CSV table of C-alpha atoms in Angstrom, one decimal:
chain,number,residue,atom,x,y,z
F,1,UNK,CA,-117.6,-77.7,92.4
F,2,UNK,CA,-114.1,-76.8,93.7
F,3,UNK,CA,-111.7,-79.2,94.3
F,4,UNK,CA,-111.1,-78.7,97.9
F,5,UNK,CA,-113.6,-76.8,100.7
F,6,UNK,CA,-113.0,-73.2,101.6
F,7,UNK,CA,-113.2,-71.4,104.8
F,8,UNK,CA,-115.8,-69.3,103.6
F,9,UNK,CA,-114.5,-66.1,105.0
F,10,UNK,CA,-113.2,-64.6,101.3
F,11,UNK,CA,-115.2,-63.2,98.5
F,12,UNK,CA,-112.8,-65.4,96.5
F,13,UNK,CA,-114.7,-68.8,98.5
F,14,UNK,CA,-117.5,-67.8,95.8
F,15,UNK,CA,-117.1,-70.1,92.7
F,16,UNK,CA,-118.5,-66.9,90.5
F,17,UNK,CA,-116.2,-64.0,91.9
F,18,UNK,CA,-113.2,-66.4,91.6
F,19,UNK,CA,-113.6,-67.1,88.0
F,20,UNK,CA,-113.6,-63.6,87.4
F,21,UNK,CA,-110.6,-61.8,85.3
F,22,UNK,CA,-108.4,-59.8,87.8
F,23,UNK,CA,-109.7,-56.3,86.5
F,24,UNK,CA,-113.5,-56.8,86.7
F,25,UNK,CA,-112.9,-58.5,90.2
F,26,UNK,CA,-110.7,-55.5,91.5
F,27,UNK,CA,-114.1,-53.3,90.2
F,28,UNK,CA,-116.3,-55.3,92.0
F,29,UNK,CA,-114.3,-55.9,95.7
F,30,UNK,CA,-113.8,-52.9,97.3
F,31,UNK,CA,-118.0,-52.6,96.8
F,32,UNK,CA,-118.9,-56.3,98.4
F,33,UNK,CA,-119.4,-56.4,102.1
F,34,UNK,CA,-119.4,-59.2,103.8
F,35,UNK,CA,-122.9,-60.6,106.2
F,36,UNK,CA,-123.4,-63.3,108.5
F,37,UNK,CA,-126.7,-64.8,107.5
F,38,UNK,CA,-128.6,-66.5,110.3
F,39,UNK,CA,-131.0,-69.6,110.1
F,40,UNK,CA,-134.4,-68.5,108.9
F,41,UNK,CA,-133.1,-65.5,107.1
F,42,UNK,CA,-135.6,-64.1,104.6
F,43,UNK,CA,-133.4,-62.3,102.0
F,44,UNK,CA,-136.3,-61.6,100.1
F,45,UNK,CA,-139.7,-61.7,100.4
F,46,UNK,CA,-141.8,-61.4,97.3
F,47,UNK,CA,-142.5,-59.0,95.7
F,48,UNK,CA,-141.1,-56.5,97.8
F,49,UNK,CA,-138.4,-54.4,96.0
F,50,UNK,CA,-134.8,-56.0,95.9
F,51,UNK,CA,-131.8,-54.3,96.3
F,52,UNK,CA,-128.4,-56.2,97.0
F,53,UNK,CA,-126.8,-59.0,95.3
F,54,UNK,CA,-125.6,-62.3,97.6
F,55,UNK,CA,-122.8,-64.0,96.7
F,56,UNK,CA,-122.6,-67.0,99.5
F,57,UNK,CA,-119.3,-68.1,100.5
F,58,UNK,CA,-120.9,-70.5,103.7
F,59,UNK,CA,-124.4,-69.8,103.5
F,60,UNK,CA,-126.7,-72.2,101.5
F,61,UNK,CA,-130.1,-70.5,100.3
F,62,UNK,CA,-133.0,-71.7,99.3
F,63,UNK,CA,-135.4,-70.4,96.4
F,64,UNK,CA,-138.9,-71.2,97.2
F,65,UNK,CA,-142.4,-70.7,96.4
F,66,UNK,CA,-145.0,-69.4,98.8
F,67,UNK,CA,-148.8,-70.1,98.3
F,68,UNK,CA,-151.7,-68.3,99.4
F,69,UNK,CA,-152.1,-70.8,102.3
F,70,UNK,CA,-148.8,-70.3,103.3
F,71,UNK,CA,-147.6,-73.7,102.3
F,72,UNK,CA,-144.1,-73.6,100.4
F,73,UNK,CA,-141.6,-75.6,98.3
F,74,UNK,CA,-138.0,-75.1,97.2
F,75,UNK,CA,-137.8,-74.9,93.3
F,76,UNK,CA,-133.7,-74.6,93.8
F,77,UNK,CA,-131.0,-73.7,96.3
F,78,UNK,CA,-127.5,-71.9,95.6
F,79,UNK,CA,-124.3,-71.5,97.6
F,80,UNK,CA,-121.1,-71.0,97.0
F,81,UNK,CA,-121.2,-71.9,93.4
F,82,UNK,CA,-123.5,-69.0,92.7
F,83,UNK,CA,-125.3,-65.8,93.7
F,84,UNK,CA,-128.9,-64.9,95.2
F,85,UNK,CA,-130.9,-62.1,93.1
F,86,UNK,CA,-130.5,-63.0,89.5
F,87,UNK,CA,-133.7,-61.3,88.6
F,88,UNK,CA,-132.1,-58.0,89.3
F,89,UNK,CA,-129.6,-58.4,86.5
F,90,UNK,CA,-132.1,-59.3,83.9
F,91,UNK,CA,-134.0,-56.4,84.0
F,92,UNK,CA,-136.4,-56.8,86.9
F,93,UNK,CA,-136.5,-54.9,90.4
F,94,UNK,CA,-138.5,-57.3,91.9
F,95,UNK,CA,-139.0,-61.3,92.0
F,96,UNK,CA,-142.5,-63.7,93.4
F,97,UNK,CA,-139.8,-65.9,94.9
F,98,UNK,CA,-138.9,-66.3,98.8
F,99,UNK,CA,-135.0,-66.3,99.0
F,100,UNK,CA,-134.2,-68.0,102.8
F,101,UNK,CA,-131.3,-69.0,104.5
F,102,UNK,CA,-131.4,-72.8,105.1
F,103,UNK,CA,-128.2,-73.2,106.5
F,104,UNK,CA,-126.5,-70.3,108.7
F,105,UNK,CA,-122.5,-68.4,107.3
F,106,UNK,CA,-121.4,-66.1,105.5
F,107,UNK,CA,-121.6,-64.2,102.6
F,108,UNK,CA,-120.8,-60.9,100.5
F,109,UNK,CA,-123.6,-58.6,99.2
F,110,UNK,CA,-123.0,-55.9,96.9
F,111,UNK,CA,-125.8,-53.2,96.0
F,112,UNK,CA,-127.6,-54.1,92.9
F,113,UNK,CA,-127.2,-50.8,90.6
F,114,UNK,CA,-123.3,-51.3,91.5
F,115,UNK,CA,-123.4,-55.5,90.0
F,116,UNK,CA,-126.2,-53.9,87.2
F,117,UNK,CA,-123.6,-51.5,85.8
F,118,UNK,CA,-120.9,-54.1,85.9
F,119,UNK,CA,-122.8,-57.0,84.3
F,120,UNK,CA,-123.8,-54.6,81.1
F,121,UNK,CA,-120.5,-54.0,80.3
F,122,UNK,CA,-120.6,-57.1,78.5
F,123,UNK,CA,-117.4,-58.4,79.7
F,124,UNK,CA,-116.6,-62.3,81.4
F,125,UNK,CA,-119.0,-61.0,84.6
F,126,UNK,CA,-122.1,-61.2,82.1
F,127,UNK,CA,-120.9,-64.4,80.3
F,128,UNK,CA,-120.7,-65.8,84.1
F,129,UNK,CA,-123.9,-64.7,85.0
F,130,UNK,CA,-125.9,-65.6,81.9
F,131,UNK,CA,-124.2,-69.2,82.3
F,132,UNK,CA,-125.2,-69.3,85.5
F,133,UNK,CA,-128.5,-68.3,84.8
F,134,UNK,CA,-129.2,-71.3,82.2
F,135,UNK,CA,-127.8,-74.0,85.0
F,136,UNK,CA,-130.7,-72.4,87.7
F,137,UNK,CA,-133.0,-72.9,85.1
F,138,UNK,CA,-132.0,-76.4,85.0
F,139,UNK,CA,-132.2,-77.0,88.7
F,140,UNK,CA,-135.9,-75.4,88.4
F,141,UNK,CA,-137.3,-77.4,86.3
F,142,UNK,CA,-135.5,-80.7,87.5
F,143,UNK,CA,-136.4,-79.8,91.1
F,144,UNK,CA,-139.9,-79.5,89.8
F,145,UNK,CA,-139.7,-83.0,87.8
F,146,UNK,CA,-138.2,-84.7,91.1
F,147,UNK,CA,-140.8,-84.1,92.8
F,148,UNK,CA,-143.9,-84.6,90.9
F,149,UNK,CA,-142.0,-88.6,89.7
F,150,UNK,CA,-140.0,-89.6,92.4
F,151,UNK,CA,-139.6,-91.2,96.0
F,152,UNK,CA,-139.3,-89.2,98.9
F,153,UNK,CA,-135.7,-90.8,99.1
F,154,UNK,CA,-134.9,-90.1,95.7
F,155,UNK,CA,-135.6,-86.5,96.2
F,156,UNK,CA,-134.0,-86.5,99.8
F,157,UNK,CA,-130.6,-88.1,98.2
F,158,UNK,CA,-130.9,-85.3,96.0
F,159,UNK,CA,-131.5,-82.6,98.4
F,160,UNK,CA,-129.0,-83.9,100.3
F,161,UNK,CA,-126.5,-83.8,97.9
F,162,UNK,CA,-126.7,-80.5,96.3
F,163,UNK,CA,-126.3,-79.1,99.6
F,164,UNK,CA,-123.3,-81.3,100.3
F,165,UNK,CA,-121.8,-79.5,96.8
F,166,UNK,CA,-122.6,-76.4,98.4
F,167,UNK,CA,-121.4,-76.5,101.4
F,168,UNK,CA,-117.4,-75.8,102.9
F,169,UNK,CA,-118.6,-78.0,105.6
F,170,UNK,CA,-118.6,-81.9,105.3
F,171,UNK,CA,-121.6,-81.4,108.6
F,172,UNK,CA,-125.0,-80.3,107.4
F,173,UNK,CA,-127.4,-78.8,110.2
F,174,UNK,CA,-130.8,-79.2,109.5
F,175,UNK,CA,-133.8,-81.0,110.9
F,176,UNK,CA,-136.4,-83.3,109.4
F,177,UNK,CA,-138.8,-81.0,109.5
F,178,UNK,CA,-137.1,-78.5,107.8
F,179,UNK,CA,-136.3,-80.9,104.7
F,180,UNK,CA,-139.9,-81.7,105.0
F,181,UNK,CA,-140.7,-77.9,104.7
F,182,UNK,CA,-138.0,-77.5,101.8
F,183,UNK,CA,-139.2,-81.1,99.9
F,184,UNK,CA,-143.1,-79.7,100.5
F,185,UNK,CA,-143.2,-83.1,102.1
F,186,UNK,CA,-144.9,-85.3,105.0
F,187,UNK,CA,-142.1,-85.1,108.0
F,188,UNK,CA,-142.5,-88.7,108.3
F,189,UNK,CA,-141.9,-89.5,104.9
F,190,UNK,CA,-138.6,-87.6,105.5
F,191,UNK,CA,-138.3,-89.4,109.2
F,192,UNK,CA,-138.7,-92.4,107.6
F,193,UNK,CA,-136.3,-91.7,104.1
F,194,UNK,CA,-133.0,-90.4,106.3
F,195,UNK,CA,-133.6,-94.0,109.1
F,196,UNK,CA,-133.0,-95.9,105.7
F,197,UNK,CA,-130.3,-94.0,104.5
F,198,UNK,CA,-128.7,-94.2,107.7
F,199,UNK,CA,-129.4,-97.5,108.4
F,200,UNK,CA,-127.5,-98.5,105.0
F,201,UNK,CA,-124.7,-96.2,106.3
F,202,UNK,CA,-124.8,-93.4,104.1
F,203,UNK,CA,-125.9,-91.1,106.4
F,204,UNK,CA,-125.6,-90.3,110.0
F,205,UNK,CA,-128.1,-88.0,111.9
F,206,UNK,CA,-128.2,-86.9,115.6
F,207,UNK,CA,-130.0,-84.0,116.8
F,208,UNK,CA,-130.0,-81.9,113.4
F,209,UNK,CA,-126.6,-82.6,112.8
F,210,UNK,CA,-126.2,-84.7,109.6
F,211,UNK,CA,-122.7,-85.8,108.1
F,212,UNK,CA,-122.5,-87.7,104.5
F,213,UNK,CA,-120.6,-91.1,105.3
F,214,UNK,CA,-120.9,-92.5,101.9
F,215,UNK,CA,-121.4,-89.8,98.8
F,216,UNK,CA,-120.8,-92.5,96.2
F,217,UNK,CA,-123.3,-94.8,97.6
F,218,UNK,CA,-125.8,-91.7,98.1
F,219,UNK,CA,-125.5,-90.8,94.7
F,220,UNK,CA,-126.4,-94.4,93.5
F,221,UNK,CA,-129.6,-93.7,95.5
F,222,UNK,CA,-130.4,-90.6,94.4
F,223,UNK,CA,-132.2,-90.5,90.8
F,224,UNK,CA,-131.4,-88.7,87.9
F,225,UNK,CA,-131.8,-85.6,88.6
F,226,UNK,CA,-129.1,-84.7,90.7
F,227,UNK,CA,-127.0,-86.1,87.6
F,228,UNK,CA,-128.7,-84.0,85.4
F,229,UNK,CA,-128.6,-80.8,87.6
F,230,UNK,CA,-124.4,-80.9,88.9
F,231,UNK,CA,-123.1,-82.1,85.2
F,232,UNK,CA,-125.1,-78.8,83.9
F,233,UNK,CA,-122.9,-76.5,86.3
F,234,UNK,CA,-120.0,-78.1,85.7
F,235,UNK,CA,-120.5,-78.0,82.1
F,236,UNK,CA,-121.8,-74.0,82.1
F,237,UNK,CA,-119.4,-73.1,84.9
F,238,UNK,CA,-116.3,-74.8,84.1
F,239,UNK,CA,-116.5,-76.7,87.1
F,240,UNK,CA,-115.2,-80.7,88.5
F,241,UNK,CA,-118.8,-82.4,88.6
F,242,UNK,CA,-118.9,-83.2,92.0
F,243,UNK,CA,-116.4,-82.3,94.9
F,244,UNK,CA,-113.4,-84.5,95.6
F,245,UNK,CA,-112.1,-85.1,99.3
């Protein structure tokens, strides 16, 4: 993750467009417009027919599943590090996923044919995007190991951290009942997860507003996989494992 936290308010905040080369990020700006993405925001709805690219630069989204009851579960969350809509530069127009906004800011979308033409000119933009592609795969399938062997507070330490990474804020605003919803989760198991944490003062929470008091000590809680998930990006994306402040 970058070194220090961004206002958010550049396409350059995004970890992806700033590692471009000067030329194929001069092709790509004067097409990328930015959005303010509002709490709840459904970016896509599966299957329906995708047609921008998201490149967050506040905004944290979450990935999820939907089920034919309606019940859901996040399988991975990107921000600032990465884009929303991958699936349209591998070939496919539409993806089974849900794509909604989990924390409220800005980003920069760009039509899909324009970022489709781009990415096959086989240039650093592809190499970025393939890269990137390999580390959500990671974050899939550790995500979906997480939660079938591990605590509810293992998982939350997790959660909790991968949106701290993704995040230019050091306040998160969420409620228990959206982790719940995010986790697929009992809201008491999460009630009960975040009183420990804060009681051991890694946490603070009041009203939906949560702030990270201790990351070392959260991370010591936290299992594996949020190890296993951030050294992957940092390794495919050329990025510090975890944010210094």
């Amino acid at each position: 993750m970058p070194l220090t936290r961004p206002t958010g308010r550049t396409p350059l905040d995004n970890g992806l467009l700033a590692a471009l080369p000067d030329s194929e990020y001069e092709y790509l700006q004067p097409h990328l417009n930015p959005v303010l993405l509002p709490l709840g925001t459904s970016l896509y709805e599966g299957p329906s027919e995708t047609h921008y690219v998201y490149f967050p630069t506040e905004a944290i989204i979450a990935l999820m599943c939907v089920m034919e009851d309606g019940k859901c579960g996040e399988i991975a969350v990107a921000g600032r590090e990465g884009l929303v809509g991958i699936s349209l530069l591998m070939g496919g127009c539409t993806t089974p996923t849900r794509a909604s906004v989990r924390m409220a800011g800005h980003a920069y979308r760009i039509r899909s044919a324009i970022i489709s033409e781009a990415f096959s000119r086989t240039g650093e933009l592809q190499r970025l995007m393939l890269r990137y592609t390999q580390a959500l795969f990671t974050q899939i399938a550790q995500t979906s190991a997480c939660n079938r062997h591990h605590s509810v507070e293992q998982q939350l330490c997790r959660w909790l951290l991968l949106s701290d990474d993704r995040s230019p804020h050091r306040e998160l605003k969420m409620t228990h009942e959206l982790i719940a919803s995010m986790l697929g989760v009992r809201r008491e198991g999460v009630t009960e997860a975040a009183g420990r944490l804060q009681k051991s003062g890694l946490i603070t929470y009041h009203r939906g507003r949560l702030v990270i008091l201790d990351r070392p000590g959260l991370e010591q809680h936290s299992c594996e996989c949020y190890g296993v998930v951030s050294r992957e990006y940092a390794r495919l994306l050329d990025e510090p494992t975890t944010p210094q402040y």
